[in-house]
Coordinates of C-alpha atoms in Angstrom, one line a residue:
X1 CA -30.0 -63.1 45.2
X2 CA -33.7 -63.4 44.1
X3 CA -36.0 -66.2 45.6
X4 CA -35.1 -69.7 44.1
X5 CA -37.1 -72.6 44.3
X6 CA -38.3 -75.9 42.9
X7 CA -41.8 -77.0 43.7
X8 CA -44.7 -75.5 42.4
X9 CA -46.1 -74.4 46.4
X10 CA -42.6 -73.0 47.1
X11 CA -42.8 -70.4 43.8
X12 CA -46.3 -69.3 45.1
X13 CA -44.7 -68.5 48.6
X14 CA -42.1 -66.6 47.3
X15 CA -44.4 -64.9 45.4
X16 CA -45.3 -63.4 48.2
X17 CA -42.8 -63.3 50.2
X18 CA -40.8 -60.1 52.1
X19 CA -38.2 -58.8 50.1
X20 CA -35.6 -55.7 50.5
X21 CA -38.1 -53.1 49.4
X22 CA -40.5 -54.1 52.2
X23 CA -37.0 -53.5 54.4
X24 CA -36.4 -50.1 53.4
X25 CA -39.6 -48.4 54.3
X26 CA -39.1 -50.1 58.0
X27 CA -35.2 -49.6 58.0
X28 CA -35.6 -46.1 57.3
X29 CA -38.3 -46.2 60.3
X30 CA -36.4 -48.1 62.5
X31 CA -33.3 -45.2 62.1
X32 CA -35.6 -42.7 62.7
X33 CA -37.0 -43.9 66.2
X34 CA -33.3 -44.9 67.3
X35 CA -32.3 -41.2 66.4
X36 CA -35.5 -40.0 68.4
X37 CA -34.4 -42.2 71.1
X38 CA -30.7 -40.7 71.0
X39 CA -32.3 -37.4 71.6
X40 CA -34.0 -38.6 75.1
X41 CA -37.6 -39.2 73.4
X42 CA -40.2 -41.4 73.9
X43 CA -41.1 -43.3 71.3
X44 CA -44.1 -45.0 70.1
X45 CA -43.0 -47.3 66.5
X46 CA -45.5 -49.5 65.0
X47 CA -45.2 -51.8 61.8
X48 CA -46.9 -54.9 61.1
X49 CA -48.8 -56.5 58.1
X50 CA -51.9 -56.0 56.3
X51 CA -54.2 -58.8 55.7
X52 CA -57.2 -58.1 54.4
X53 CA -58.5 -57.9 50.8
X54 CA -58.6 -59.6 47.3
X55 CA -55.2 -59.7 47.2
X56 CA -54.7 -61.4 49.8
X57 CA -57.5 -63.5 49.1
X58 CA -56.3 -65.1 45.9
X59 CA -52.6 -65.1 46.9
X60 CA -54.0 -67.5 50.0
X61 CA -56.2 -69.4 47.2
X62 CA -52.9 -70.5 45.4
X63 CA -51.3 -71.5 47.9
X64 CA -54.0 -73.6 49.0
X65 CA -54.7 -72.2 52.2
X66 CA -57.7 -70.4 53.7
X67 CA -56.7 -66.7 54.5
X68 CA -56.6 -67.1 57.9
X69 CA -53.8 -69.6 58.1
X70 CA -52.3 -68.0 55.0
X71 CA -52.1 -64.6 57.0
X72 CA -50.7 -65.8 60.0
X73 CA -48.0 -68.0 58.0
X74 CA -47.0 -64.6 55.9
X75 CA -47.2 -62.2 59.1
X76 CA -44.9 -64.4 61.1
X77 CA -42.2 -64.4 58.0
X78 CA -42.5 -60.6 58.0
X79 CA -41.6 -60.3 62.4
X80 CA -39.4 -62.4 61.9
X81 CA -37.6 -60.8 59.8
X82 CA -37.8 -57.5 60.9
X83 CA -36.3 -59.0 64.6
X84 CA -33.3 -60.3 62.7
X85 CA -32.5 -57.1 61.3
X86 CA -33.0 -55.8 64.5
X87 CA -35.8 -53.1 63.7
X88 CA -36.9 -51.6 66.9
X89 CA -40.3 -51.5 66.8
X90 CA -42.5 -51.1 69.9
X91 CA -46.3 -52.8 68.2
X92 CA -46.4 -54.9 65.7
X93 CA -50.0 -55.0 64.2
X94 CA -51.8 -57.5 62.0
X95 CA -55.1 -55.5 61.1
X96 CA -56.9 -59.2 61.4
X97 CA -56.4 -58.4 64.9
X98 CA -59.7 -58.3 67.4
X99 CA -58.8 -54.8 68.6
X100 CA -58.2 -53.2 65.1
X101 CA -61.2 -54.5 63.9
X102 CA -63.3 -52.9 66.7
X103 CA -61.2 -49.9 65.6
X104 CA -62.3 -49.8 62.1
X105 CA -65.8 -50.1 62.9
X106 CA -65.6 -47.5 65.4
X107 CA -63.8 -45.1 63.1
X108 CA -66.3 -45.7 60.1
X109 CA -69.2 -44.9 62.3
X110 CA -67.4 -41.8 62.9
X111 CA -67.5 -41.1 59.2
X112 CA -70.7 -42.2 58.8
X113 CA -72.4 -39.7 62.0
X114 CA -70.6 -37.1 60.5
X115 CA -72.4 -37.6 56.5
X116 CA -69.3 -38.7 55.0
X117 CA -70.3 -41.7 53.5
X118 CA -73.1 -42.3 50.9
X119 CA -74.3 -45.8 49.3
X120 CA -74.2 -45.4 44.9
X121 CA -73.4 -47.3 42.2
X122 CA -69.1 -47.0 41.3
X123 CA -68.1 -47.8 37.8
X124 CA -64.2 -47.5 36.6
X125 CA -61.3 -49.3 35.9
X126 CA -60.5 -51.6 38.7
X127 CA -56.3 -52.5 39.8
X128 CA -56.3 -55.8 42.1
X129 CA -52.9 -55.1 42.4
X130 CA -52.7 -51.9 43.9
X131 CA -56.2 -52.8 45.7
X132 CA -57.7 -49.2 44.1
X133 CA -60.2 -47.7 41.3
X134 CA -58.0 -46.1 38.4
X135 CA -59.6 -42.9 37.0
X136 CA -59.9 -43.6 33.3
X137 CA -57.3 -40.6 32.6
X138 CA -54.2 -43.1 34.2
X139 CA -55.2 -45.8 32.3
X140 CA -53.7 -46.9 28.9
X141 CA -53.5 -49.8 26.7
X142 CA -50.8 -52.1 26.2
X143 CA -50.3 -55.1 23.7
X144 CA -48.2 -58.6 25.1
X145 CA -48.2 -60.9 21.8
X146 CA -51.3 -61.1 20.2
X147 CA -53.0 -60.1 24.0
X148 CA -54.4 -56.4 24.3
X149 CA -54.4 -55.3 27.3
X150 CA -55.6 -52.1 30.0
X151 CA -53.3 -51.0 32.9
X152 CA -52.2 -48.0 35.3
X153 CA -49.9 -45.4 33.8
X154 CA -48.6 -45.0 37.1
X155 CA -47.9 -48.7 38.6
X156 CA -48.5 -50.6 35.5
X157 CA -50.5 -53.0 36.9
X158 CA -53.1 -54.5 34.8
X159 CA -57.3 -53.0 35.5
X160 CA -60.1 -54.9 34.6
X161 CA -63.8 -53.2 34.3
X162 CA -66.0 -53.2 37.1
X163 CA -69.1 -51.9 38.0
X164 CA -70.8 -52.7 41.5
X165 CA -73.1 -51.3 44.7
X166 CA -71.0 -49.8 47.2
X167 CA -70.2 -47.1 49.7
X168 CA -68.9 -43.7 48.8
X169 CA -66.3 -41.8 51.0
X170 CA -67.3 -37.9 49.6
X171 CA -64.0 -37.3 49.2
X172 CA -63.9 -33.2 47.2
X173 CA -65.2 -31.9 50.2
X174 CA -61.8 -32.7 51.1
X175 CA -59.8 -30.2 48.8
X176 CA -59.0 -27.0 51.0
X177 CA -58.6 -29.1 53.8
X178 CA -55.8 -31.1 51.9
X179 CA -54.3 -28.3 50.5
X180 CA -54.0 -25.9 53.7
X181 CA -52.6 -29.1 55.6
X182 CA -49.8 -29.8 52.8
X183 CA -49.3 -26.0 52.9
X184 CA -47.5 -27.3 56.2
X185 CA -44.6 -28.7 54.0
X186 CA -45.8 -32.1 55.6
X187 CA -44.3 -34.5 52.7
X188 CA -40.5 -34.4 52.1
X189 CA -39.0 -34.6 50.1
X190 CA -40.7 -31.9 48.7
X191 CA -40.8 -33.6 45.2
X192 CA -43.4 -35.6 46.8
X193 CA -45.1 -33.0 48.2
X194 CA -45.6 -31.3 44.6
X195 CA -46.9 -34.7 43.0
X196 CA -49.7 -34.9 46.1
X197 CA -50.6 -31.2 45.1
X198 CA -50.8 -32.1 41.1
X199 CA -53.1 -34.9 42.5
X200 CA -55.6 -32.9 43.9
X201 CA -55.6 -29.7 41.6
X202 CA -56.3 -32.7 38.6
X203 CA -59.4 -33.6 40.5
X204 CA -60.7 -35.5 43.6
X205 CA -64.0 -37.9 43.2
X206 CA -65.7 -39.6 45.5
X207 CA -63.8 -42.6 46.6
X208 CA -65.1 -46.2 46.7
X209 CA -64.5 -47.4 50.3
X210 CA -66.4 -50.6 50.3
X211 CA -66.7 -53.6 48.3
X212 CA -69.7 -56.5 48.1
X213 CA -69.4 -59.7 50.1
X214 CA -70.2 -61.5 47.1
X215 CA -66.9 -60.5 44.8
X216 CA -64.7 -60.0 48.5
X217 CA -65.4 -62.2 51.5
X218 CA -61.9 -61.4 53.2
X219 CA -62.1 -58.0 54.8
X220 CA -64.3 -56.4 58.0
X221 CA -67.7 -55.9 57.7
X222 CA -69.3 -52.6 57.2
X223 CA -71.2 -51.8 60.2
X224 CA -75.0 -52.6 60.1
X225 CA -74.8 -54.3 56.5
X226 CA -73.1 -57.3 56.2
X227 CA -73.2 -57.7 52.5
X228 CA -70.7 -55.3 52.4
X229 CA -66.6 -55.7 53.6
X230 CA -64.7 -52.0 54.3
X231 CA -62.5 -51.2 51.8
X232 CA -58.6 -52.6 52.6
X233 CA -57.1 -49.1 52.5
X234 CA -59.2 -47.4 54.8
X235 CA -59.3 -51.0 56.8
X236 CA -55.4 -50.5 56.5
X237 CA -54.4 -47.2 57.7
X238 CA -56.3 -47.3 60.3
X239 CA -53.9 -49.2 61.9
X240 CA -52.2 -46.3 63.3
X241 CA -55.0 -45.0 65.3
X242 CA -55.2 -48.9 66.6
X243 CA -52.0 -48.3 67.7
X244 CA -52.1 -44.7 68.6
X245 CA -54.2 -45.6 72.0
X246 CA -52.0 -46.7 74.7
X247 CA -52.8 -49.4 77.9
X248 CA -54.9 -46.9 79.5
X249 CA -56.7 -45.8 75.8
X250 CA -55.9 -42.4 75.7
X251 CA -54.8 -41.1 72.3
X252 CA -51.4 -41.1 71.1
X253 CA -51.9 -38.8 68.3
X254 CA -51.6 -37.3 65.7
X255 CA -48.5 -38.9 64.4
X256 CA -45.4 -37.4 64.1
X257 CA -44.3 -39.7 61.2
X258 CA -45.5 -41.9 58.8
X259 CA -42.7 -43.5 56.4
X260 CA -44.0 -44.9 53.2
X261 CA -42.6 -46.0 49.9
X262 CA -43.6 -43.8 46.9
X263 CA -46.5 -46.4 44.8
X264 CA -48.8 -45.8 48.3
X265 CA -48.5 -41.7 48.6
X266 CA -51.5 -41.2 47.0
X267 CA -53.2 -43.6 50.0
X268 CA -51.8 -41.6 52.8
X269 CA -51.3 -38.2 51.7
X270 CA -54.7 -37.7 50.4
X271 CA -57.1 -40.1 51.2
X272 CA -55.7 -41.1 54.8
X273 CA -55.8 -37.1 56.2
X274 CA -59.1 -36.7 54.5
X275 CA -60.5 -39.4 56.2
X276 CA -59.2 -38.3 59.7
X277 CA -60.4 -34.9 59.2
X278 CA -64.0 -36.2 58.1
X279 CA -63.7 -37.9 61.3
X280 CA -62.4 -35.6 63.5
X281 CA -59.0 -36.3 63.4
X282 CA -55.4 -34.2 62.9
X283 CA -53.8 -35.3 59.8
X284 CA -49.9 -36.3 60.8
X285 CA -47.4 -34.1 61.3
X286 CA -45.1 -35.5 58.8
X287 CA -44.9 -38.2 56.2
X288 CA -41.3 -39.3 55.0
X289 CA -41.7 -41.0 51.2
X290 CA -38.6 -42.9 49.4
X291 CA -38.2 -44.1 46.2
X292 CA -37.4 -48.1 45.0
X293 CA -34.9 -50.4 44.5
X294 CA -34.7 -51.9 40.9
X295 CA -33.0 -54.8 39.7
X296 CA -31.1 -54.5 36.4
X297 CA -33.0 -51.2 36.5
X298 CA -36.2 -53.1 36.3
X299 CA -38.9 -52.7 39.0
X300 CA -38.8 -55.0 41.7
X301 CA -41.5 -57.2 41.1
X302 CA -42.9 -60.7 42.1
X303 CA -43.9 -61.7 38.7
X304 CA -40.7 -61.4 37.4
X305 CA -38.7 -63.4 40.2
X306 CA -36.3 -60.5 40.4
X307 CA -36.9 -59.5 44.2
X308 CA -34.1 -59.6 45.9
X309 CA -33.6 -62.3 49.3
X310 CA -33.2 -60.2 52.6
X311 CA -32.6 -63.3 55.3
X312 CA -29.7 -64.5 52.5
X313 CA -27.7 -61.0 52.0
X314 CA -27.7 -61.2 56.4
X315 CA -26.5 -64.8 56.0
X316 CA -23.5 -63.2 53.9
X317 CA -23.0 -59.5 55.2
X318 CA -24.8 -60.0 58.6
X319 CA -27.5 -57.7 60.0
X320 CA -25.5 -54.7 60.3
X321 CA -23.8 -54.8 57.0
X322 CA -27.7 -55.1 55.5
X323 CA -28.5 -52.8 57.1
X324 CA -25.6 -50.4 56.4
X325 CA -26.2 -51.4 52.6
X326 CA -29.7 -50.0 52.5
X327 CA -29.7 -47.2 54.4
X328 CA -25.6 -46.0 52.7
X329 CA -26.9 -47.1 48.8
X330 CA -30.3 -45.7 49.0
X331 CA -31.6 -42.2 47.6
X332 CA -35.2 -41.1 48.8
X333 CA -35.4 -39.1 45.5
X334 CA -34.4 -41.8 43.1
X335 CA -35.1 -45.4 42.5
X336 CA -31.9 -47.0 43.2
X337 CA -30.4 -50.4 41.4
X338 CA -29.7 -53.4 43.4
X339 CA -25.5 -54.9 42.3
X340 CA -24.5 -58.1 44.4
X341 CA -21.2 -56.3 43.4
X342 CA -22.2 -53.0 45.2
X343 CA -22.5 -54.3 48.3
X344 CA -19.8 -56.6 48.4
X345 CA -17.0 -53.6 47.5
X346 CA -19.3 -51.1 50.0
X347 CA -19.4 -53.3 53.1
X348 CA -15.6 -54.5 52.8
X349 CA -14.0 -51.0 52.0
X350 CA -16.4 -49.1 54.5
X351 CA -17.3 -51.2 57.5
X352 CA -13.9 -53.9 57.4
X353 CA -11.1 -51.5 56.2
X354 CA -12.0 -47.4 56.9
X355 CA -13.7 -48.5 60.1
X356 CA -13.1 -51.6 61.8
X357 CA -9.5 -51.6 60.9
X358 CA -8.9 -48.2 61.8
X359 CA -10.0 -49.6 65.5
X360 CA -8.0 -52.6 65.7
X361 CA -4.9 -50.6 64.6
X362 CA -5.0 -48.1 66.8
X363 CA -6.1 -50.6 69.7
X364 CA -3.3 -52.9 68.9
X365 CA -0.8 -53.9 71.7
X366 CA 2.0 -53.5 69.6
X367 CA 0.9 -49.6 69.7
X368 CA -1.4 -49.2 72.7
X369 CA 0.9 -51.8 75.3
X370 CA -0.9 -50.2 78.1
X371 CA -4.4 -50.7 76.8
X372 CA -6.1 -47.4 77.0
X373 CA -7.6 -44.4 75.8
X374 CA -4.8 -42.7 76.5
X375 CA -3.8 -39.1 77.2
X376 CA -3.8 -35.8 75.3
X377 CA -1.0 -33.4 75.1
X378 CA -1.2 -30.3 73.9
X379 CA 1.9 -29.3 73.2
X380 CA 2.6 -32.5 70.9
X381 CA 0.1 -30.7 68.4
X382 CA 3.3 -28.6 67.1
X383 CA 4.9 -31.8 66.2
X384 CA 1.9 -33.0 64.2
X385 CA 1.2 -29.6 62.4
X386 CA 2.5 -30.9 59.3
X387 CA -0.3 -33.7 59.7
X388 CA -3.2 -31.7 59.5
X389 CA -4.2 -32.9 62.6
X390 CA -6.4 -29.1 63.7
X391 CA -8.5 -29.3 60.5
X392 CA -9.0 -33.2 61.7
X393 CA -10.3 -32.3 65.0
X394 CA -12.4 -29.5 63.7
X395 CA -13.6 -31.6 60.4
X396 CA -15.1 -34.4 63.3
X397 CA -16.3 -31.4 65.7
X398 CA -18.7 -30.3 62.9
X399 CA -19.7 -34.0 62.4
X400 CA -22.4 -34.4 65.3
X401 CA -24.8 -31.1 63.7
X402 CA -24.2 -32.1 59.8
X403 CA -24.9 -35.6 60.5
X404 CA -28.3 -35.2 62.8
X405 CA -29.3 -32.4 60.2
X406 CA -28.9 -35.8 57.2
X407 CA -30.3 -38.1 59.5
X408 CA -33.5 -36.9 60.8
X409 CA -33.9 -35.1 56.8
X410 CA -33.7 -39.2 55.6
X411 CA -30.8 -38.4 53.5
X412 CA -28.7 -40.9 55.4
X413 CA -26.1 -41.9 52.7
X414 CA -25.6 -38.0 53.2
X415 CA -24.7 -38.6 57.0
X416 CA -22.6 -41.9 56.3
X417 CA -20.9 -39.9 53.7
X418 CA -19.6 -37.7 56.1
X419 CA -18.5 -40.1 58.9
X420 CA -16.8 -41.7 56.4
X421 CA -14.8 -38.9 55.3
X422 CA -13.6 -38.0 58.6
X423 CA -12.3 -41.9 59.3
X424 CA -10.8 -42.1 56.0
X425 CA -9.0 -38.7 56.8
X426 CA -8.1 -40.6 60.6
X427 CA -6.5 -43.5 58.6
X428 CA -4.8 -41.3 56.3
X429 CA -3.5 -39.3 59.8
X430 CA -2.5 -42.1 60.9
X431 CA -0.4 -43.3 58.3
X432 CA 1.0 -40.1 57.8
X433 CA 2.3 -39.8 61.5
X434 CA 3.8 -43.4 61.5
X435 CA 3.0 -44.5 65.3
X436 CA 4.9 -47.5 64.6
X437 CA 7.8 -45.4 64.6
X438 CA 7.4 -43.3 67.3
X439 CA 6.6 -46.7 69.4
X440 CA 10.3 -47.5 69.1
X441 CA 11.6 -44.4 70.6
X442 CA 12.2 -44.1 74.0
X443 CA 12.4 -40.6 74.8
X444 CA 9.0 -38.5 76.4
X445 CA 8.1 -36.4 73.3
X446 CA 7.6 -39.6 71.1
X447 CA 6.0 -41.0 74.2
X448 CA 3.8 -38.2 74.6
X449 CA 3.1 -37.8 70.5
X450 CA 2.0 -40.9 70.3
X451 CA -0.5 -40.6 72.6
X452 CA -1.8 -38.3 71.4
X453 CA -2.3 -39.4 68.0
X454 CA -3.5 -42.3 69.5
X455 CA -6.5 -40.7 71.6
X456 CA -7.1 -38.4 68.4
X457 CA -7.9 -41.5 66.6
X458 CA -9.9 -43.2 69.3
X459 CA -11.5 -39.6 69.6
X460 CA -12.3 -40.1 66.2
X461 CA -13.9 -43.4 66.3
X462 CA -16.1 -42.6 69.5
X463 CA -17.6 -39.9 67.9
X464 CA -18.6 -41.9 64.8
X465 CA -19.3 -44.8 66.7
X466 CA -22.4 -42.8 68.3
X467 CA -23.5 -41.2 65.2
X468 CA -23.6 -44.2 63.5
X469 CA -26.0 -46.5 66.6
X470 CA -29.0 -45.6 63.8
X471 CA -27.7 -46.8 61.0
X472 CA -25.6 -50.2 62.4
X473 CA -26.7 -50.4 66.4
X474 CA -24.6 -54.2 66.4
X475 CA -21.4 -52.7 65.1
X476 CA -21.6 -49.4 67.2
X477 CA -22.5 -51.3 70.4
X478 CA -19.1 -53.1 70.1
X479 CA -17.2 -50.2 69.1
X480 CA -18.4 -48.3 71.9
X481 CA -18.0 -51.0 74.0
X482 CA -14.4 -51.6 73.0
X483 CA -13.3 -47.7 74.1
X484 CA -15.1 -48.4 77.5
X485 CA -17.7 -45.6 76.8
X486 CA -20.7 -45.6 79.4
X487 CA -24.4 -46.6 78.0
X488 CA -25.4 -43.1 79.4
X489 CA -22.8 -41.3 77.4
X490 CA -23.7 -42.6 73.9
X491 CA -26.8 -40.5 73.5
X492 CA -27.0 -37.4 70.9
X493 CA -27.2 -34.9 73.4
X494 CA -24.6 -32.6 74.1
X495 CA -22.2 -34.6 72.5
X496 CA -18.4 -33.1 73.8
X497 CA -16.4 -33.5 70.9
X498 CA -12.4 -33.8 71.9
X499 CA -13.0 -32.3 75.2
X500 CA -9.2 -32.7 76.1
X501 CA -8.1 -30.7 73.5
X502 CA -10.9 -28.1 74.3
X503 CA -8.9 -28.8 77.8
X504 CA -12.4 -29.6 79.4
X505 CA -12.1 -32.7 82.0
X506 CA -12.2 -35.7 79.9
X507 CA -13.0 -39.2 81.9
X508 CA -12.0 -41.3 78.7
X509 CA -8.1 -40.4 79.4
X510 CA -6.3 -43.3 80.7
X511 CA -9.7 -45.1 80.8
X512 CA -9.0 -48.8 80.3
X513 CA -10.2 -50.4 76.8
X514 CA -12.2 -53.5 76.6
X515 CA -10.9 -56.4 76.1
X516 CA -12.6 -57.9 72.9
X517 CA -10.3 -58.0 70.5
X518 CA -11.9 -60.4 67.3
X519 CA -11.9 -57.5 64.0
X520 CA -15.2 -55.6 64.2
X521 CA -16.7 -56.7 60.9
X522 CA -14.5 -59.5 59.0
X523 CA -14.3 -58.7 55.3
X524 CA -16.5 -60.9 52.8
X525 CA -15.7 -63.0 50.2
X526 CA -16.8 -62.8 46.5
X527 CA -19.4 -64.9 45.4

């Protein structure tokens, strides 16, 4: 599904428009604030859209609009799209905004008191792409046709030769600082963490953080010298210290994490905690990196109109099923390649068949007459022994400490994996014990079996019903809602795991079960 269109205004849009790999960065944020939340925190999540720079200058050039009205068009697609794939966010910034701006100032005076900034001529090879200076080691050339041209080894985006009057952010100062604060372990995966070290044991120079008014008109002005505009990465990340001061402006930092797609580490691991520490700042706690989807095993790029249409795969697999797709397919270690055929098979074998029709089955009248969650017997265990149904209970007992161990790492198609192992192994139970047999027989001990396989099953899907609110909180919601379990028991602390066969007092027993009865994710079609 990449953007289609037909007249000349609608290919600059989609140009520049939001696509799944601006998704996974904020999906895999949104998951970890829910998972916070599970654990009774407080949370504090900002997102939002940055609007300054060249960039962003010439992309509101061709589409014939003055960046103001450009950025306000373009922020509005990105909130809206993050509401309809429900990401949780508490702020959502635009750093055009009046209060970030007074931020930025504040923060480069800051910089500025303390001696970090100079005024000197920079010369290099400059990326309007990636917004940055590339040293002249990461740059190589390339030939297209009979057309010769210089780009970045490491983003491949194409540099041009500048040289210009502007400020200087004195950046090697920096090194022990950097080093003893990644010491920490601060970047996972720790992949990452080594790349930021090679970074900074190759070299640190001092880093451009202005440009002239007269080649960029679209940014903040430096403070005191207005033929200058601040530099859009330090204008950028200072977005989190706009956010980081509450109603009554006391600070909410430092940060306890920052997620971030791998082609901007360099901006936050080593410039962004350099310039909090020049200005008096602690760097974050933690910053979470992932990799990026390819197409065709091709980089996702605008240029080649092979970005792949978020709003349409929720049109067709809804926002849960999106959202299950990123977070289940997704390595943070490795690129990962986008199939229209992957997730179509994952989302119709995963969420319609292990999961949602392991619910309606075992919530079926024909089985369940009476409705409920109904009761455990011990004693029916010896007639299921041959069913495996002890290694069941214990397999989903361990579920609730591997799966928040995945989760709040970011390996969450490690997680999924393992909730999905444990419903396919309640499906299998289930067909192994036959309920639709023992629903014919009248005497107790089928009765009594079959009620317990019942709640074992139902057991099953509670449990996996709250591990899985960070990854699809629609879907979850339902489920939970279906087995009558209380808002106040879905959280991730102290989750009871089968507390009837534990013989603990278990309010689910007999506990009446909703009455929506519409399957809880209909299987999709093939294109």
């Amino acid at each position: 599904m990449s953007w289609n269109s037909s007249s000349q205004e609608e290919k600059e849009e989609c140009a520049y428009a939001p696509h799944i790999g601006h998704m996974q960065s904020c999906l895999y944020a949104d998951a970890f604030a829910r998972i916070q939340r599970l654990q009774g925190k407080n949370v504090v999540f900002s997102t939002g859209t940055d609007e300054h720079g060249l960039k962003v200058q010439q992309a509101a050039s061709a589409m014939k609009k003055v960046p103001e009205e450009y950025c306000t068009y373009m922020s509005s697609k990105f909130e809206d799209l993050f509401r309809n794939s429900e990401i949780s966010f508490t702020h959502f910034i635009r750093t055009t905004d009046k209060e970030h701006k007074e931020t930025v100032q504040n923060f480069w005076r800051k910089l500025q008191e303390n001696d970090h900034i100079k005024k000197g001529r920079y010369e290099g090879w400059y990326s309007v792409t990636d917004e940055a200076y590339v040293p002249v080691s990461q740059i190589k050339e390339i030939k297209e046709g009979s057309t010769i041209k210089m780009v970045s080894n490491e983003t491949g985006s194409e540099v041009e030769k500048m040289s210009e009057e502007n400020y200087l952010f004195k950046l090697p100062q920096f090194q022990k600082d950097l080093l003893y604060w990644l010491s920490k372990d601060v970047i996972k995966p720790a992949m990452f963490l080594e790349d930021v070290r090679r970074w900074i044991h190759e070299g640190l120079y001092d880093l451009s953080v202005s440009r002239p008014r007269s080649r960029l008109s679209w940014g903040i002005p430096v403070p005191d010298d207005d033929s200058q505009v601040i530099y859009v990465w330090l204008d950028a990340l200072v977005n989190y210290l706009t956010i980081g001061h509450n109603a009554e402006n006391n600070l909410v930092w430092p940060a306890d994490c920052h997620i971030i797609g791998k082609d901007i580490l360099k901006f936050h691991a080593i410039y962004w905690p350099a310039f909090l520490i020049a200005a008096g700042y602690e760097p974050p706690r933690k910053i979470f990196c992932h990799s990026h989807w390819t197409v065709n095993y091709e980089k996702m790029s605008k240029s080649k109109g092979n970005v792949v249409d978020p709003l349409a795969l929720m049109d067709k697999y809804g926002c849960d099923g999106f959202r299950y797709f990123l977070l289940r397919a997704s390595l943070p270690t490795n690129d990962t390649n986008y199939s229209e055929v992957k997730i179509h098979r994952m989302v119709n074998a995963e969420l319609a068949d292990t999961l949602g029709n392991l619910l309606s089955r075992s919530c079926a009248v024909a089985l369940n007459s009476d409705q409920v969650f109904p009761k455990f017997y011990h004693h029916s265990l010896y007639n299921l022994k041959d069913f495996k149904v002890e290694e069941l209970i214990r397999n989903v007992s361990d579920l609730p400490e591997k799966v928040q161990l995945y989760f709040t790492d970011g390996y969450f198609f490690r997680g999924i994996d393992c909730i999905m192992a444990c419903l396919r192994d309640a499906n299998a139970f289930m067909q192994l014990c036959k309920p639709w047999e023992l629903v014919k027989k009248k005497d107790e001990q089928s009765k009594e079996t079959l009620c317990t396989v019942l709640h074992v099953i139902l057991e099953v899907l509670r449990i996996s019903g709250i591990l899985l609110q960070p990854v699809l909180p629609n879907l979850s919601n339902r489920l939970l809602t279906k087995l009558q379990v209380p808002k106040e028991n879905r959280s991730w602390l102290n989750i009871t795991c089968f507390p009837s066969y534990h013989q603990i007092s278990n309010p689910m027993e007999n506990h009446s079960l909703g009455k929506d009865s519409t399957p809880l994710f209909e299987r999709r079609k093939a294109s």
